[in-house]
Short mmCIF file of C-alpha atoms in Angstrom, two decimals:
data_model
loop_
_atom_site.label_atom_id
_atom_site.label_comp_id
_atom_site.label_asym_id
_atom_site.label_seq_id
_atom_site.Cartn_x
_atom_site.Cartn_y
_atom_site.Cartn_z
CA MET A 139 -104.53 -132.95 -1.02
CA ILE A 140 -106.07 -129.70 -2.16
CA GLU A 141 -107.71 -128.86 -5.47
CA HIS A 142 -107.18 -125.62 -7.39
CA SER A 143 -110.59 -124.14 -6.56
CA GLU A 144 -110.19 -124.96 -2.85
CA GLN A 145 -106.73 -123.41 -2.93
CA ILE A 146 -108.16 -120.20 -4.39
CA ARG A 147 -110.86 -120.14 -1.71
CA LEU A 148 -108.21 -120.58 0.97
CA PHE A 149 -106.04 -117.80 -0.45
CA ASN A 150 -109.08 -115.51 -0.63
CA SER A 151 -109.86 -116.07 3.04
CA ILE A 152 -106.21 -115.44 3.96
CA GLY A 153 -106.15 -112.28 1.83
CA ALA A 154 -109.26 -110.99 3.58
CA ASN A 155 -107.49 -111.33 6.94
CA LEU A 156 -104.40 -109.37 5.89
CA LYS A 157 -104.30 -105.71 6.86
CA ARG A 158 -101.67 -104.70 4.33
CA ARG A 159 -100.76 -106.03 0.90
CA LEU A 160 -97.99 -108.58 0.86
CA CYS A 161 -96.41 -110.55 -1.96
CA ALA A 162 -95.22 -114.12 -2.23
CA TYR A 163 -93.92 -116.35 -4.99
CA ALA A 164 -95.60 -119.68 -5.65
CA ILE A 165 -93.39 -122.66 -6.39
CA GLY A 166 -93.92 -126.40 -6.59
CA GLY A 167 -97.36 -127.93 -6.98
CA THR A 168 -99.10 -124.64 -6.19
CA ALA A 169 -97.45 -122.97 -9.19
CA LEU A 170 -98.15 -125.97 -11.42
CA MET A 171 -101.86 -125.65 -10.58
CA PHE A 172 -101.83 -122.01 -11.71
CA HIS A 173 -100.18 -123.12 -14.94
CA GLY A 174 -102.97 -125.66 -15.40
CA LEU A 175 -100.65 -128.68 -15.33
CA LYS A 176 -101.83 -130.19 -12.08
CA GLU A 177 -105.26 -130.58 -10.51
CA ARG A 178 -104.30 -131.10 -6.91
CA THR A 179 -101.31 -130.79 -4.62
CA LYS A 180 -100.31 -132.03 -1.21
CA ASP A 181 -98.67 -128.90 0.21
CA ILE A 182 -98.69 -125.20 -0.59
CA ASP A 183 -95.16 -123.88 -1.15
CA LEU A 184 -94.56 -120.14 -0.99
CA VAL A 185 -91.37 -118.07 -1.06
CA PHE A 186 -91.18 -114.67 0.64
CA LEU A 187 -88.50 -112.08 0.03
CA ASN A 188 -88.62 -110.47 3.46
CA GLU A 189 -89.26 -111.65 6.99
CA LYS A 190 -91.92 -108.99 7.69
CA ASP A 191 -94.19 -110.28 4.90
CA ARG A 192 -93.72 -113.87 6.04
CA ARG A 193 -94.52 -112.94 9.66
CA ASN A 194 -97.71 -111.12 8.64
CA PHE A 195 -98.70 -114.12 6.55
CA THR A 196 -98.18 -116.47 9.50
CA TYR A 197 -100.48 -114.28 11.64
CA ALA A 198 -103.17 -114.63 8.97
CA LEU A 199 -102.59 -118.41 8.86
CA GLN A 200 -102.95 -118.67 12.62
CA GLN A 201 -106.32 -116.94 12.34
CA GLN A 202 -107.33 -119.76 9.98
CA GLY A 203 -106.45 -122.32 12.65
CA TYR A 204 -102.94 -123.22 11.47
CA LEU A 205 -100.16 -124.06 13.93
CA ASN A 206 -96.42 -123.80 13.55
CA ALA A 207 -95.06 -127.33 13.08
CA LEU A 208 -91.49 -126.55 14.09
CA ARG A 209 -90.87 -130.05 15.48
CA ASN A 210 -91.93 -131.73 12.24
CA ILE A 211 -89.73 -129.55 10.04
CA LYS A 212 -86.71 -130.12 12.27
CA THR A 213 -87.03 -133.86 11.71
CA LEU A 214 -87.13 -133.31 7.93
CA ILE A 215 -84.13 -130.97 7.71
CA ILE A 216 -81.00 -132.12 9.52
CA ASP A 217 -79.09 -128.83 9.61
CA TYR A 218 -82.17 -126.74 10.37
CA ASP A 219 -80.60 -124.79 13.26
CA LYS A 220 -77.55 -123.86 11.17
CA MET A 221 -79.62 -122.39 8.33
CA LYS A 222 -79.55 -118.63 7.80
CA TYR A 223 -83.06 -118.33 6.37
CA LYS A 224 -85.08 -121.02 8.10
CA PRO A 225 -88.17 -122.38 6.36
CA MET A 226 -91.43 -122.63 8.30
CA ARG A 227 -94.19 -125.19 8.17
CA PHE A 228 -97.78 -124.62 9.24
CA GLU A 229 -100.23 -127.46 9.67
CA SER A 230 -103.90 -127.78 10.42
CA HIS A 231 -105.98 -130.91 10.69
CA GLY A 232 -107.89 -131.60 7.50
CA LYS A 233 -106.23 -128.78 5.60
CA PRO A 234 -103.13 -128.69 3.37
CA ASN A 235 -99.77 -127.82 4.91
CA PHE A 236 -98.04 -124.53 4.20
CA ASP A 237 -94.27 -124.53 3.58
CA LEU A 238 -93.04 -120.95 3.84
CA PHE A 239 -89.54 -120.24 2.57
CA LEU A 240 -87.52 -117.06 2.97
CA LYS A 241 -85.27 -116.31 -0.01
CA ASN A 242 -83.76 -119.84 0.01
CA ILE A 243 -85.31 -123.16 -0.90
CA GLY A 244 -82.84 -125.66 0.49
CA PRO A 245 -79.49 -124.99 -1.16
CA HIS A 246 -81.15 -123.01 -3.98
CA VAL A 247 -81.56 -119.27 -3.79
CA PHE A 248 -84.72 -117.62 -5.12
CA SER A 249 -82.71 -115.31 -7.32
CA LYS A 250 -83.49 -111.90 -8.79
CA SER A 251 -83.64 -113.44 -12.29
CA MET A 252 -86.30 -115.92 -11.12
CA LYS A 253 -88.27 -113.02 -9.69
CA GLU A 254 -88.03 -111.05 -12.95
CA ARG A 255 -89.07 -114.03 -15.07
CA CYS A 256 -92.49 -114.34 -13.34
CA ILE A 257 -95.26 -113.23 -15.66
CA GLN A 258 -98.40 -114.30 -13.80
CA MET A 259 -99.70 -112.20 -10.95
CA HIS A 260 -102.76 -113.24 -8.90
CA ASP A 261 -104.52 -111.04 -6.38
CA PHE A 262 -106.52 -112.49 -3.51
CA GLY A 263 -107.60 -109.40 -1.58
CA ASN A 264 -104.42 -108.11 0.06
CA PHE A 265 -102.44 -111.21 -0.85
CA ARG A 266 -100.54 -111.09 -4.13
CA ILE A 267 -98.96 -114.21 -5.58
CA PHE A 268 -96.44 -114.25 -8.40
CA VAL A 269 -96.22 -117.60 -10.15
CA THR A 270 -92.75 -118.86 -11.02
CA LEU A 271 -91.99 -120.06 -14.51
CA PRO A 272 -92.16 -123.83 -15.12
CA GLU A 273 -88.42 -123.78 -15.93
CA ASP A 274 -87.66 -122.38 -12.47
CA ILE A 275 -90.03 -124.88 -10.85
CA LEU A 276 -88.15 -127.70 -12.58
CA PHE A 277 -84.81 -126.24 -11.48
CA LEU A 278 -85.94 -125.95 -7.85
CA LYS A 279 -87.06 -129.59 -7.86
CA SER A 280 -83.70 -130.79 -9.16
CA ILE A 281 -82.15 -130.90 -5.71
CA THR A 282 -84.57 -133.47 -4.30
CA ASP A 283 -84.68 -137.23 -4.67
CA ARG A 284 -88.41 -137.71 -4.35
CA LEU A 285 -90.49 -139.59 -6.89
CA THR A 286 -93.29 -137.00 -6.80
CA ASP A 287 -90.86 -134.22 -7.74
CA LYS A 288 -89.55 -136.28 -10.66
CA GLU A 289 -93.15 -136.89 -11.78
CA ASP A 290 -93.80 -133.13 -11.68
CA ALA A 291 -90.61 -132.42 -13.63
CA ASP A 292 -91.62 -135.01 -16.22
CA LEU A 293 -95.07 -133.37 -16.42
CA ILE A 294 -93.47 -129.99 -17.13
CA ALA A 295 -91.04 -131.34 -19.70
CA LYS A 296 -93.70 -133.31 -21.61
CA ASN A 297 -96.48 -130.69 -21.64
CA LEU A 298 -94.60 -127.45 -22.19
CA ASN A 299 -91.83 -126.15 -24.45
CA VAL A 300 -89.19 -125.95 -21.75
CA ASP A 301 -86.37 -123.48 -22.33
CA TRP A 302 -83.47 -125.59 -21.10
CA LYS A 303 -81.07 -122.64 -21.46
CA ILE A 304 -82.78 -120.88 -18.56
CA ILE A 305 -82.44 -123.95 -16.33
CA TYR A 306 -78.80 -124.46 -17.33
CA ALA A 307 -77.92 -120.79 -16.76
CA GLU A 308 -79.57 -120.74 -13.35
CA ALA A 309 -77.86 -123.96 -12.25
CA LYS A 310 -74.50 -122.63 -13.44
CA LYS A 311 -75.04 -119.36 -11.56
CA GLN A 312 -75.98 -121.14 -8.35
CA LYS A 313 -73.24 -123.78 -8.77
CA THR A 314 -75.66 -126.74 -8.65
CA LEU A 315 -75.01 -128.07 -12.16
CA PHE A 316 -73.92 -131.46 -10.84
CA PHE A 317 -77.22 -132.00 -9.01
CA LEU A 318 -79.21 -130.80 -12.01
CA LYS A 319 -77.46 -133.17 -14.40
CA ARG A 320 -77.87 -136.09 -12.04
CA PHE A 321 -81.59 -135.30 -11.62
CA LEU A 322 -82.13 -135.00 -15.37
CA LYS A 323 -80.26 -138.26 -16.02
CA GLU A 324 -82.52 -140.07 -13.52
CA LEU A 325 -85.54 -138.40 -15.10
CA LYS A 326 -84.57 -139.69 -18.55
CA GLU A 327 -83.91 -143.21 -17.27
CA GLN A 328 -87.08 -143.53 -15.20
CA PHE A 329 -89.61 -141.60 -17.29
CA GLY A 330 -88.03 -141.35 -20.74
CA THR A 331 -88.16 -137.54 -20.62
CA ASP A 332 -86.68 -135.76 -23.61
CA VAL A 333 -83.67 -133.93 -22.15
CA PRO A 334 -80.95 -132.20 -24.24
CA ARG A 335 -77.74 -134.26 -24.46
CA ASN A 336 -75.43 -131.50 -23.27
CA LEU A 337 -77.32 -131.39 -19.97
CA LEU A 338 -76.68 -135.08 -19.36
CA LYS A 339 -72.91 -134.95 -19.78
CA TYR A 340 -70.86 -134.49 -16.58
CA MET B 266 -129.67 -125.12 -1.81
CA ALA B 267 -132.91 -126.53 -3.20
CA TYR B 268 -131.60 -127.10 -6.72
CA LEU B 269 -128.50 -128.99 -5.60
CA ARG B 270 -130.20 -131.62 -3.43
CA GLY B 271 -127.06 -133.61 -2.77
CA LEU B 272 -125.89 -133.69 -6.40
CA ASN B 273 -122.11 -134.03 -6.55
CA GLY B 274 -120.32 -135.49 -9.55
CA TYR B 275 -120.99 -136.26 -13.22
CA TYR B 276 -124.65 -136.36 -14.28
CA THR B 277 -126.61 -136.40 -17.48
CA THR B 278 -130.17 -135.06 -17.63
CA SER B 279 -131.55 -138.61 -17.32
CA ASP B 280 -129.33 -139.24 -14.26
CA ILE B 281 -130.72 -136.14 -12.58
CA CYS B 282 -134.32 -137.20 -13.37
CA ARG B 283 -133.68 -140.62 -11.86
CA GLU B 284 -131.82 -139.27 -8.82
CA LEU B 285 -134.31 -136.58 -7.87
CA HIS B 286 -137.50 -138.25 -9.21
CA ILE B 287 -138.41 -135.30 -11.41
CA LYS B 288 -139.48 -134.84 -15.01
CA ARG B 289 -137.05 -134.07 -17.83
CA GLN B 290 -138.11 -130.42 -18.23
CA THR B 291 -137.74 -129.83 -14.48
CA ALA B 292 -134.23 -131.33 -14.63
CA LEU B 293 -133.33 -128.98 -17.50
CA ASN B 294 -134.63 -126.03 -15.49
CA TYR B 295 -132.53 -127.14 -12.50
CA ILE B 296 -129.42 -127.34 -14.71
CA CYS B 297 -130.08 -123.81 -15.97
CA LYS B 298 -130.41 -122.50 -12.39
CA LEU B 299 -127.29 -124.35 -11.24
CA ARG B 300 -125.29 -122.95 -14.14
CA LYS B 301 -126.33 -119.40 -13.25
CA MET B 302 -125.42 -120.00 -9.60
CA GLY B 303 -121.98 -121.34 -10.62
CA HIS B 304 -122.34 -124.97 -9.50
CA ILE B 305 -121.75 -126.52 -12.93
CA HIS B 306 -117.99 -126.71 -13.27
CA GLU B 307 -117.83 -128.55 -16.57
CA THR B 308 -120.10 -129.41 -19.51
CA ILE B 309 -118.98 -132.35 -21.62
CA HIS B 310 -120.67 -132.89 -25.00
CA THR B 311 -121.12 -136.65 -24.84
CA GLN B 312 -123.53 -138.69 -26.95
CA PRO B 313 -126.51 -139.06 -26.71
CA GLU B 314 -126.78 -136.60 -23.78
CA ARG B 315 -124.52 -133.93 -22.35
CA THR B 316 -122.74 -134.68 -19.09
CA TYR B 317 -122.54 -132.03 -16.40
CA PHE B 318 -119.99 -131.92 -13.60
CA ILE B 319 -121.94 -130.56 -10.63
CA LYS B 320 -120.25 -129.61 -7.38
CA GLN B 321 -121.56 -128.32 -4.08
CA SER B 322 -119.05 -125.44 -4.21
CA LYS B 323 -119.29 -122.61 -6.72
CA LYS B 324 -116.89 -122.22 -9.59
CA ILE B 325 -114.58 -119.25 -9.05
CA ILE B 326 -113.42 -117.44 -12.13
CA ALA B 327 -110.63 -114.89 -12.13
CA LYS B 328 -111.58 -111.37 -13.14
CA ARG B 329 -109.56 -109.15 -15.42
CA GLY B 330 -106.80 -107.22 -13.76
CA LEU B 331 -105.78 -103.57 -13.87
CA THR B 332 -104.44 -103.50 -17.44
CA ASP B 333 -107.47 -105.25 -18.93
CA LEU B 334 -109.87 -103.07 -16.95
CA LEU B 335 -108.20 -99.87 -18.14
CA ASN B 336 -107.92 -101.09 -21.74
CA SER B 337 -111.66 -101.79 -21.82
CA LEU B 338 -112.33 -98.11 -21.03
CA LEU B 339 -109.54 -96.51 -23.07
CA PRO B 340 -109.70 -95.74 -26.81
CA ALA B 341 -108.04 -98.17 -29.24
CA GLU B 342 -105.22 -95.71 -29.97
CA PHE B 343 -104.15 -95.62 -26.33
CA GLN B 344 -103.83 -99.14 -24.97
CA LEU B 345 -101.67 -100.34 -22.11
CA HIS B 346 -99.35 -103.32 -22.01
CA GLU B 347 -97.74 -104.83 -18.98
CA LYS B 348 -95.24 -107.61 -18.36
CA TYR B 349 -97.56 -109.43 -15.96
CA GLU B 350 -100.80 -111.27 -16.69
CA HIS B 351 -102.89 -109.94 -13.86
CA PHE B 352 -105.72 -112.06 -12.44
CA VAL B 353 -107.97 -110.96 -9.61
CA TRP B 354 -109.85 -113.60 -7.65
CA GLY B 355 -112.67 -111.80 -5.90
CA LYS B 356 -113.94 -108.25 -6.18
CA TYR B 357 -111.85 -105.65 -8.01
CA PRO B 358 -113.74 -102.38 -7.81
CA PRO B 359 -112.62 -99.39 -9.92
CA GLU B 360 -111.67 -97.58 -6.70
CA LYS B 361 -109.07 -100.23 -5.92
CA ALA B 362 -107.90 -100.29 -9.54
CA PHE B 363 -107.39 -96.52 -9.40
CA ALA B 364 -105.24 -96.80 -6.28
CA ASP B 365 -103.21 -99.61 -7.88
CA ALA B 366 -102.67 -97.54 -11.04
CA LEU B 367 -101.30 -94.65 -8.95
CA LYS B 368 -98.95 -97.00 -7.12
CA THR B 369 -97.38 -98.27 -10.37
CA LYS B 370 -95.69 -94.83 -10.79
CA LYS B 371 -95.79 -95.34 -14.58
CA ALA B 372 -96.83 -92.33 -16.66
CA ARG B 373 -99.23 -94.17 -18.97
CA PHE B 374 -100.95 -95.98 -16.11
CA VAL B 375 -101.38 -92.83 -14.04
CA LEU B 376 -102.74 -90.96 -17.06
CA ALA B 377 -105.07 -93.83 -17.89
CA SER B 378 -106.34 -94.01 -14.29
CA ILE B 379 -108.22 -90.74 -14.84
CA ILE B 380 -110.68 -92.65 -17.06
CA LEU B 381 -111.72 -94.73 -14.04
CA PHE B 382 -113.54 -91.73 -12.59
CA ARG B 383 -116.32 -92.59 -15.07
CA LYS B 384 -116.95 -95.73 -13.00
CA ILE B 385 -115.99 -94.69 -9.46
CA LYS B 386 -119.00 -94.26 -7.13
CA ASN B 387 -117.79 -95.30 -3.70
CA TRP B 388 -115.78 -92.30 -2.49
CA LYS B 389 -115.28 -93.79 0.98
CA LEU B 390 -113.64 -96.86 -0.56
CA LEU B 391 -111.49 -94.64 -2.79
CA PHE B 392 -110.34 -92.72 0.29
CA LYS B 393 -109.46 -95.98 2.03
CA CYS B 394 -107.66 -97.57 -0.94
CA ALA B 395 -105.66 -94.47 -1.88
CA LYS B 396 -103.77 -94.39 1.42
CA GLY B 397 -100.43 -92.70 0.82
CA ASP B 398 -101.62 -91.11 -2.44
CA ARG B 399 -104.69 -89.23 -1.24
CA LYS B 400 -103.67 -85.79 -2.42
CA LYS B 401 -102.80 -87.21 -5.84
CA ALA B 402 -106.21 -88.90 -5.99
CA GLY B 403 -107.92 -85.61 -5.14
CA ALA B 404 -105.91 -83.71 -7.73
CA LEU B 405 -106.79 -86.22 -10.45
CA TYR B 406 -110.45 -86.01 -9.41
CA ASP B 407 -110.40 -82.23 -9.91
CA LEU B 408 -108.69 -82.72 -13.26
CA ALA B 409 -111.29 -85.30 -14.33
CA ARG B 410 -114.18 -83.06 -13.28
CA LYS B 411 -112.68 -80.21 -15.31
CA GLU B 412 -111.89 -82.12 -18.50
CA MET B 413 -114.29 -85.06 -18.69
CA PRO B 414 -118.06 -84.99 -18.95
CA LYS B 415 -120.39 -86.89 -16.60
CA ILE B 416 -118.08 -87.52 -13.66
CA ARG B 417 -119.95 -88.11 -10.40
CA ARG B 418 -119.55 -85.45 -7.77
CA MET B 419 -117.57 -86.45 -4.69
CA ASP B 420 -119.25 -85.78 -1.34
CA LYS B 421 -117.92 -82.80 0.63
CA ARG B 422 -116.75 -84.90 3.59
CA THR B 423 -114.47 -87.10 1.49
CA TYR B 424 -113.23 -84.14 -0.56
CA THR B 425 -112.26 -82.22 2.58
CA ALA B 426 -110.64 -85.31 4.06
CA LEU B 427 -108.54 -85.77 0.90
CA LEU B 428 -107.54 -82.11 1.00
CA LYS B 429 -106.53 -82.30 4.65
CA SER B 430 -104.68 -85.62 4.31
CA PRO B 431 -101.02 -85.72 5.37
CA LYS B 432 -98.26 -84.45 3.11
CA GLU B 433 -96.91 -86.94 0.64
CA PRO B 434 -94.25 -86.96 -2.09
CA PRO B 435 -95.59 -84.58 -4.77
CA TYR B 436 -94.38 -86.46 -7.83
CA PHE B 437 -96.72 -88.72 -9.75
CA VAL B 438 -93.98 -90.12 -11.96
CA GLY B 439 -90.22 -89.92 -11.36
CA ASN B 440 -89.25 -86.26 -10.93
CA ALA B 441 -91.74 -84.86 -13.42
CA LYS B 442 -92.72 -81.29 -12.58
CA ALA B 443 -96.18 -79.74 -12.90
CA SER B 444 -97.34 -78.82 -16.38
CA ALA B 445 -98.52 -75.27 -17.10
CA ASP B 446 -102.04 -76.40 -18.05
CA TYR B 447 -103.03 -77.54 -14.55
CA LEU B 448 -100.89 -75.33 -12.30
CA GLN B 449 -103.86 -74.19 -10.25
CA ILE B 450 -104.92 -77.75 -9.39
CA SER B 451 -101.30 -78.68 -8.65
CA LYS B 452 -100.92 -75.74 -6.26
CA LYS B 453 -104.22 -76.48 -4.50
CA TRP B 454 -103.30 -80.11 -3.78
CA GLY B 455 -99.53 -79.68 -3.34
CA VAL B 456 -98.67 -82.20 -6.04
CA PHE B 457 -97.12 -81.96 -9.52
CA ILE B 458 -99.52 -82.97 -12.29
CA PRO B 459 -97.20 -83.72 -15.21
CA PHE B 460 -99.93 -84.08 -17.86
CA SER B 461 -100.95 -81.44 -20.37
CA ARG B 462 -104.35 -80.94 -21.99
CA LYS B 463 -103.17 -82.82 -25.09
CA ASP B 464 -102.29 -85.85 -22.97
CA ILE B 465 -105.81 -85.88 -21.48
CA GLU B 466 -107.35 -85.64 -24.96
CA ARG B 467 -105.56 -88.85 -25.93
CA ILE B 468 -107.50 -90.88 -23.39
CA LEU B 469 -110.94 -89.38 -24.10
#
């Protein structure tokens, strides 16, 4: 687990090792820490929009002592070899893991509208991070079945004024409405989260 | 770190006295020093004494980004607004801010970047940061020296290096051509300065 201040220190040291500026989008627990909703996270999840930026980032990670955990990620994702934009995982003993995505996060696409909705921009030397909106973070978590993701979604829904229209529109555009509705129904049953009724109907 | 002495966690002044076997005034002096060094992450106003959250690591605070930096130097009538909330974790010298402003390719930001010459001292850093826009940086420096008072003089080596830097696209913003007021500077640097004298007066 990594705290927010340690995460910033880590990003600063990575940014110092980069020769040219590159941009990434923070999702998951990392983004929630920037929004001030979470104090610590297990992994650092970043989305890149081109392979060149991701490759340069991996070089900087390797200088920090991180290794590519290809074997571990293949056990987690069944159809890994068939994927067009393969995610990468970097691990180092005693440090948080890095999950690096390229355009896609599982079946979800990191769309242009998600990119345009980001309003927070953080600079760590040559490393620039855009923080995704809480609505998009909630949407990206809707595909999983994990308890921790449901806890995060409940945290977002209870602490912020979530614009459910954004989530609904994005799910409709990416044709994952069924998964979203199922996730939200489970969220309401397990945590009592206040979800609009029209999002619960199939 | 002499003032830290293994302190890590929540402490009141009495806790620190007991832990380090020091007097109350010494503990208060230590707290003052630790706060200045950035080791006190939180101060909670509990009764009867305040509680301090002391950590071995320093508290890192984000600095204001490009828009905030420029707005602090610009007059109230000419303020900038951007979609993003920009936070910089670490150093953000005016030289880097100037290069970032040029890269935005937005007219108001490029115009406002001229005001940064009041703060820019490190010409070597400016040369390094303005890669790809060196001729534009040099042209704006000449413009600032002409129109604004008390701008530091650039050293000859950096000035010559900027002048001899490789050719780059001449437009600051879109396809905006050079204005008549600064044609000489535009011709010297091979770029098109789209701003008139009235535009410069707005930021002074």
